[in-house]
Tab-separated table of N, CA and C in Angstrom:
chain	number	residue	atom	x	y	z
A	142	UNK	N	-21.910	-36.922	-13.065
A	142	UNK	CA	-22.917	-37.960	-12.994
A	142	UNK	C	-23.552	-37.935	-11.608
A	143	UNK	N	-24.752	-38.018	-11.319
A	143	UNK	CA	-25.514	-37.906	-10.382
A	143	UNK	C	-25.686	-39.257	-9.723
A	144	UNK	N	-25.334	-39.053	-8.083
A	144	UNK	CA	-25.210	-40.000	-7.376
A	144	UNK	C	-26.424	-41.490	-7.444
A	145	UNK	N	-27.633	-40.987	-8.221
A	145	UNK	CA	-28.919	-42.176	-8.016
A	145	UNK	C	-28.249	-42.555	-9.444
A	146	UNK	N	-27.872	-42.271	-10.606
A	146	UNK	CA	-27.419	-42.712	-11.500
A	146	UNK	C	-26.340	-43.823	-11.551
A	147	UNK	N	-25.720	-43.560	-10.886
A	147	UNK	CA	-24.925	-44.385	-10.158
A	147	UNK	C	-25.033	-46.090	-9.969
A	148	UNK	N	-26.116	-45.654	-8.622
A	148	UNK	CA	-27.054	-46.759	-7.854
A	148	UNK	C	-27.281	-47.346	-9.234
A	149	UNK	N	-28.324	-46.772	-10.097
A	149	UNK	CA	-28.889	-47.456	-11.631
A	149	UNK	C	-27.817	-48.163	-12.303
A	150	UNK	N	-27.182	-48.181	-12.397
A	150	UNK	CA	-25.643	-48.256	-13.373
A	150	UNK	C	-25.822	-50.146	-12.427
A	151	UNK	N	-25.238	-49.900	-10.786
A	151	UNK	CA	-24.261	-50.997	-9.941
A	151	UNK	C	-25.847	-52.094	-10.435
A	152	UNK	N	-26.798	-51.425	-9.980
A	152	UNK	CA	-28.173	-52.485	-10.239
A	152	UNK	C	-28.570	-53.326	-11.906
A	153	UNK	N	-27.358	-53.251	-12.412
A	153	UNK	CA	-27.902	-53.718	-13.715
A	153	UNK	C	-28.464	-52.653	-14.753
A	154	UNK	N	-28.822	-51.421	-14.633
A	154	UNK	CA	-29.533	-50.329	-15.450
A	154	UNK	C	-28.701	-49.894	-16.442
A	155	UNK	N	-29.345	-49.676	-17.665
A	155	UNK	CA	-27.907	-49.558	-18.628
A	155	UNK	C	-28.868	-48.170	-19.137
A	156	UNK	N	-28.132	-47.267	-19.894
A	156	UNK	CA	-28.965	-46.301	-20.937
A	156	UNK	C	-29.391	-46.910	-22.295
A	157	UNK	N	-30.641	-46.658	-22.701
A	157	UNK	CA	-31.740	-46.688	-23.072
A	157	UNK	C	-32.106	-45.010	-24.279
A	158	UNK	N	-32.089	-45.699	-25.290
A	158	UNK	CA	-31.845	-44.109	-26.274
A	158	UNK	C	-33.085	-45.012	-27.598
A	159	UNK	N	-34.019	-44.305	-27.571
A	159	UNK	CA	-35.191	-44.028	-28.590
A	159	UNK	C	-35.404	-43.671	-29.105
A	160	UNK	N	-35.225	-43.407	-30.576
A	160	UNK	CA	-36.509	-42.455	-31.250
A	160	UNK	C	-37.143	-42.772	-31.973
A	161	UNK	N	-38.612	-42.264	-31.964
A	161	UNK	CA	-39.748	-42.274	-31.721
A	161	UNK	C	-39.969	-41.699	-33.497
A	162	UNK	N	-40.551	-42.093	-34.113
A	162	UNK	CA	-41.512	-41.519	-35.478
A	162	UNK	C	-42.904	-41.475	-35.774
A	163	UNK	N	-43.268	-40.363	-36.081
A	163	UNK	CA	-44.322	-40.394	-35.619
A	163	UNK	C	-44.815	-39.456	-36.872
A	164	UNK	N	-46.404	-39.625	-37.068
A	164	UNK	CA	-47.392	-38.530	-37.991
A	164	UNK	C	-47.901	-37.560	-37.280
A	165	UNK	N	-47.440	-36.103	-37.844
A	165	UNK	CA	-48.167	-35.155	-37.493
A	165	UNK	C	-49.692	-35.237	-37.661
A	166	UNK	N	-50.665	-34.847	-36.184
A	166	UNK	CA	-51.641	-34.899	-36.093
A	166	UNK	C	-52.566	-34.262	-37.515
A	167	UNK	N	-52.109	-33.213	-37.951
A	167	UNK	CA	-52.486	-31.944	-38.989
A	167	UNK	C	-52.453	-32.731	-40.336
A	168	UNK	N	-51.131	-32.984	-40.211
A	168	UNK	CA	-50.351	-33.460	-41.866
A	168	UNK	C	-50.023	-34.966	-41.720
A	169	UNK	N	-50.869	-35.994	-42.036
A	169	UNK	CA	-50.762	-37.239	-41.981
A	169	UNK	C	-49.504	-37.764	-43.105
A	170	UNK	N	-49.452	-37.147	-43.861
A	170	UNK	CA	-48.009	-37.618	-44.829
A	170	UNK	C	-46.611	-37.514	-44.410
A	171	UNK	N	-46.774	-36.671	-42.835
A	171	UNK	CA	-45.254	-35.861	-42.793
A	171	UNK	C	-44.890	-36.969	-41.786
A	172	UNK	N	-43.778	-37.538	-41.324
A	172	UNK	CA	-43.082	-37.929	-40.331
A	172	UNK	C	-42.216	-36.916	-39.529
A	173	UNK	N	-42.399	-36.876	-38.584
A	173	UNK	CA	-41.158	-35.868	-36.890
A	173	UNK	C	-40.785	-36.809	-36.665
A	174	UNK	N	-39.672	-36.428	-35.695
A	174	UNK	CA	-39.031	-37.730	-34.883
A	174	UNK	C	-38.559	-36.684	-33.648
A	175	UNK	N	-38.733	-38.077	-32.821
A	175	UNK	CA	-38.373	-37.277	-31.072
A	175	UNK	C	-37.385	-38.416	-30.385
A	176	UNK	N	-36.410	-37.679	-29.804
A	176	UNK	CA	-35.293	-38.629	-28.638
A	176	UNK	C	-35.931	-39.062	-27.713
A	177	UNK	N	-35.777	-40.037	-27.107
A	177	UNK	CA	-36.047	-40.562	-25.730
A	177	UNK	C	-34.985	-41.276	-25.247
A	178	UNK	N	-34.669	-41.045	-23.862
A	178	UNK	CA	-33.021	-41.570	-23.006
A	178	UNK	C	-34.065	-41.343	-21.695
A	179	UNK	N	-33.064	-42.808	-21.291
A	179	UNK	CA	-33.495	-42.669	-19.358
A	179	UNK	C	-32.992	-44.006	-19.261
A	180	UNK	N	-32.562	-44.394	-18.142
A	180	UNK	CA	-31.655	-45.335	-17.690
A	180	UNK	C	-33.137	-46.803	-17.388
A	181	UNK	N	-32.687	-48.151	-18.260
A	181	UNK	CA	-34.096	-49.069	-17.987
A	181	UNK	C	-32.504	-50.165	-18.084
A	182	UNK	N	-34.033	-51.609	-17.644
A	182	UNK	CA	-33.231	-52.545	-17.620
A	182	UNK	C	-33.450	-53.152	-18.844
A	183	UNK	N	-32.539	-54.052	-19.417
A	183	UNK	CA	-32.638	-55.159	-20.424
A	183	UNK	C	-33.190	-56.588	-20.233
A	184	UNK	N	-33.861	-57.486	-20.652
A	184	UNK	CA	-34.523	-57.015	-21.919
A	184	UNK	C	-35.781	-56.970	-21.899
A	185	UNK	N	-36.574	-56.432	-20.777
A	185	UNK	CA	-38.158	-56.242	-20.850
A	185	UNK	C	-38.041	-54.484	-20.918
A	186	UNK	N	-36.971	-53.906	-20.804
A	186	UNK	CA	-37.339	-52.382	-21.042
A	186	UNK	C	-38.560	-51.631	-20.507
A	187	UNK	N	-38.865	-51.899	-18.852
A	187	UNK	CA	-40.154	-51.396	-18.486
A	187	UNK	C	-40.189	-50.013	-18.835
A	188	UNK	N	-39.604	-49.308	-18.690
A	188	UNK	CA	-39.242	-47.910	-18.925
A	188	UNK	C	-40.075	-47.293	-20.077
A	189	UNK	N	-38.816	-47.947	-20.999
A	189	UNK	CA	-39.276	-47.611	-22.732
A	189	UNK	C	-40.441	-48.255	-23.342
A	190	UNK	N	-41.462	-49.376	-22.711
A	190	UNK	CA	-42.399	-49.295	-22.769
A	190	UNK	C	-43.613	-48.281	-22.157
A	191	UNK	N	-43.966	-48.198	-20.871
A	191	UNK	CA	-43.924	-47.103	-20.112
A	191	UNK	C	-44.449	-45.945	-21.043
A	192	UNK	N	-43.518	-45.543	-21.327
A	192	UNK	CA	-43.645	-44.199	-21.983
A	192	UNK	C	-43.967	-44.387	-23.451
A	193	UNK	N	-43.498	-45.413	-24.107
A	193	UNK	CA	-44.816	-45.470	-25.553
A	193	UNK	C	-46.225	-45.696	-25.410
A	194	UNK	N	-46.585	-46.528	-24.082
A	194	UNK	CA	-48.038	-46.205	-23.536
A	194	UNK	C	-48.692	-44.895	-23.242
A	195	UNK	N	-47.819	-44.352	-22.915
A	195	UNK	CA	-48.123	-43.010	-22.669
A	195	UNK	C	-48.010	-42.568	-23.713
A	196	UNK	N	-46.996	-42.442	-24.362
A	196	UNK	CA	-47.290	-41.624	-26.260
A	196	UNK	C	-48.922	-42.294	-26.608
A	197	UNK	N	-49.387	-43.349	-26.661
A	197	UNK	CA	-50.298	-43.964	-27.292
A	197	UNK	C	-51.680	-43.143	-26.531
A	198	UNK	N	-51.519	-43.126	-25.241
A	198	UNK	CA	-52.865	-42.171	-24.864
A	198	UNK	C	-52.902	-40.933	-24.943
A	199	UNK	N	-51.551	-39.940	-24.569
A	199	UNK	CA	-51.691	-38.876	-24.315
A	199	UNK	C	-51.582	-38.040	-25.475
A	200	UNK	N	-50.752	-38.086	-26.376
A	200	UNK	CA	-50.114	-37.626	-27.664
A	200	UNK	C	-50.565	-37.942	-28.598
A	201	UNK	N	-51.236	-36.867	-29.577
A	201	UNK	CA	-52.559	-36.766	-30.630
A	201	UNK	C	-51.523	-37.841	-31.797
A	202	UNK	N	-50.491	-37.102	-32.165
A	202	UNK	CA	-49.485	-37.612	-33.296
A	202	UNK	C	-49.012	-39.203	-33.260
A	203	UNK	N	-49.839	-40.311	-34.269
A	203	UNK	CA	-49.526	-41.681	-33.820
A	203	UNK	C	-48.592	-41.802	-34.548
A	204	UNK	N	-47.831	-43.205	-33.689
A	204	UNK	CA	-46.214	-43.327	-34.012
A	204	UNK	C	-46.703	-44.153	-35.283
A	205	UNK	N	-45.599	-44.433	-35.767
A	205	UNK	CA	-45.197	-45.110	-37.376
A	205	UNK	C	-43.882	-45.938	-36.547
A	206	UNK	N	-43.198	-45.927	-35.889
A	206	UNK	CA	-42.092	-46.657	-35.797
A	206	UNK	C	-41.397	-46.323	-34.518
A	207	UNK	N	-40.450	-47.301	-33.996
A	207	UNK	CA	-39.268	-47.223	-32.683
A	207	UNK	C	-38.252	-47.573	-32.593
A	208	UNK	N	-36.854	-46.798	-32.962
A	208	UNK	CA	-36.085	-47.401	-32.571
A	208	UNK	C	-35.073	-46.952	-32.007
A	209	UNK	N	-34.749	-48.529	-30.896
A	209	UNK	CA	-34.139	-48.027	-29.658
A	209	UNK	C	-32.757	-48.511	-29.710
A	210	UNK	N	-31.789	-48.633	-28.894
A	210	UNK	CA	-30.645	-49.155	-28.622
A	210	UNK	C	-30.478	-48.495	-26.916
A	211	UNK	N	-29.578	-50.039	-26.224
A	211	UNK	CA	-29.088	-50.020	-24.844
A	211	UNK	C	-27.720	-50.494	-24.519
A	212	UNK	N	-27.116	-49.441	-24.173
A	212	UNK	CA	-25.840	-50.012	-23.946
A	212	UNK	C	-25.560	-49.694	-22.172
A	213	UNK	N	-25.020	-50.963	-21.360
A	213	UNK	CA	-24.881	-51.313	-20.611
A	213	UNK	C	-23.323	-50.645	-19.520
A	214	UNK	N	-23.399	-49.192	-19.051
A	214	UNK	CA	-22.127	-48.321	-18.528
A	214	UNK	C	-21.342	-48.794	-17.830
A	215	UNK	N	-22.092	-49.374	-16.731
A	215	UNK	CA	-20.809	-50.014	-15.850
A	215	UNK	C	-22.025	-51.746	-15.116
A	216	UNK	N	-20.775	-52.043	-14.847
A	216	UNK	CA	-22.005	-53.730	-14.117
A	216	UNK	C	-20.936	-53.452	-12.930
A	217	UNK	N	-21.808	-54.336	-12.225
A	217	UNK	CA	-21.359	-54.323	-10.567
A	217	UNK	C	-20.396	-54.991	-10.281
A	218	UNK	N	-19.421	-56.141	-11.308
A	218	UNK	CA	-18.400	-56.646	-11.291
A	218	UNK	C	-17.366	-55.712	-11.645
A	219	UNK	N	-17.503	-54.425	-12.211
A	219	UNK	CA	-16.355	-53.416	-12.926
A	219	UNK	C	-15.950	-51.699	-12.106
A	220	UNK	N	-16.399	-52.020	-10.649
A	220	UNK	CA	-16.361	-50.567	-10.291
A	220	UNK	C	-16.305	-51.101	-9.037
A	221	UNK	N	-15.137	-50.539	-8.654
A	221	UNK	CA	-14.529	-50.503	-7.007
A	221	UNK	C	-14.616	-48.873	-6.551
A	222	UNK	N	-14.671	-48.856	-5.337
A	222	UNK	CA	-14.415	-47.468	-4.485
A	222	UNK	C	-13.048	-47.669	-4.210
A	223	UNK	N	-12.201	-46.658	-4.412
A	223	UNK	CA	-10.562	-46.602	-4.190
A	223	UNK	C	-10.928	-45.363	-3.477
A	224	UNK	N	-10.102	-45.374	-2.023
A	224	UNK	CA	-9.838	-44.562	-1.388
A	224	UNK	C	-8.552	-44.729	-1.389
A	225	UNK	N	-7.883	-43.236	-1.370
A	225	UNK	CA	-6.474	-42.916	-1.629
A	225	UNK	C	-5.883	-41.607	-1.796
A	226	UNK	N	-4.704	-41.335	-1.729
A	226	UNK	CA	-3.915	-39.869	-1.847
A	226	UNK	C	-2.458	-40.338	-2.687
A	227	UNK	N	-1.905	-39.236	-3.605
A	227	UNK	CA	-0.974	-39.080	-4.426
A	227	UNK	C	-0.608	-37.699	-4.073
A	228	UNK	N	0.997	-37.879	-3.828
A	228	UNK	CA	1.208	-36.777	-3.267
A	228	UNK	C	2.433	-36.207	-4.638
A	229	UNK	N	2.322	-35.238	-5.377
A	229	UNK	CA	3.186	-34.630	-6.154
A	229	UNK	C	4.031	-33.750	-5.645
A	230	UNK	N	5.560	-33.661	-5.603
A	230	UNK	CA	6.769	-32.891	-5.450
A	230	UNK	C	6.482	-33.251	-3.870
């Protein structure tokens, strides 16, 4: 786990997992679906809004649907730094 991930985690940041359904630009009958993950806060989700704005301008294929779930890794009440040594035989 990467040290700014971390930081995200102690600040309240939980992971954030999306997917996205959407109509192929070509074939309007077909539904794709795409993942989206990145660490946001609960419950305004700037993040995972964010980036469906961006699906909405940049990306020909319009969505049909979203759904997300956030589960919350560590809070800043549940994680101490232990410094220490265990010495075996």
């Amino acid at each position: 786990m990467d040290h700014q991930e971390t930081e995200l985690m102690l600040k309240g940041y939980g992971l954030t997992t999306a997917e996205f359904y959407y109509r192929m630009p070509d074939f309007r009958h077909v539904l794709n679906s795409f993942i989206w993950q990145d660490y946001d806060l609960a419950p305004d989700y700037p993040r995972l809004f964010r980036f469906v704005e961006f699906w909405q301008e940049q990306i020909e294929g319009p969505l049909h649907s979203v759904r997300f779930t956030h589960r919350k890794l560590i809070g800043p009440g549940e994680w101490r730094n232990m410094v220490g040594e265990f010495r075996l035989h």
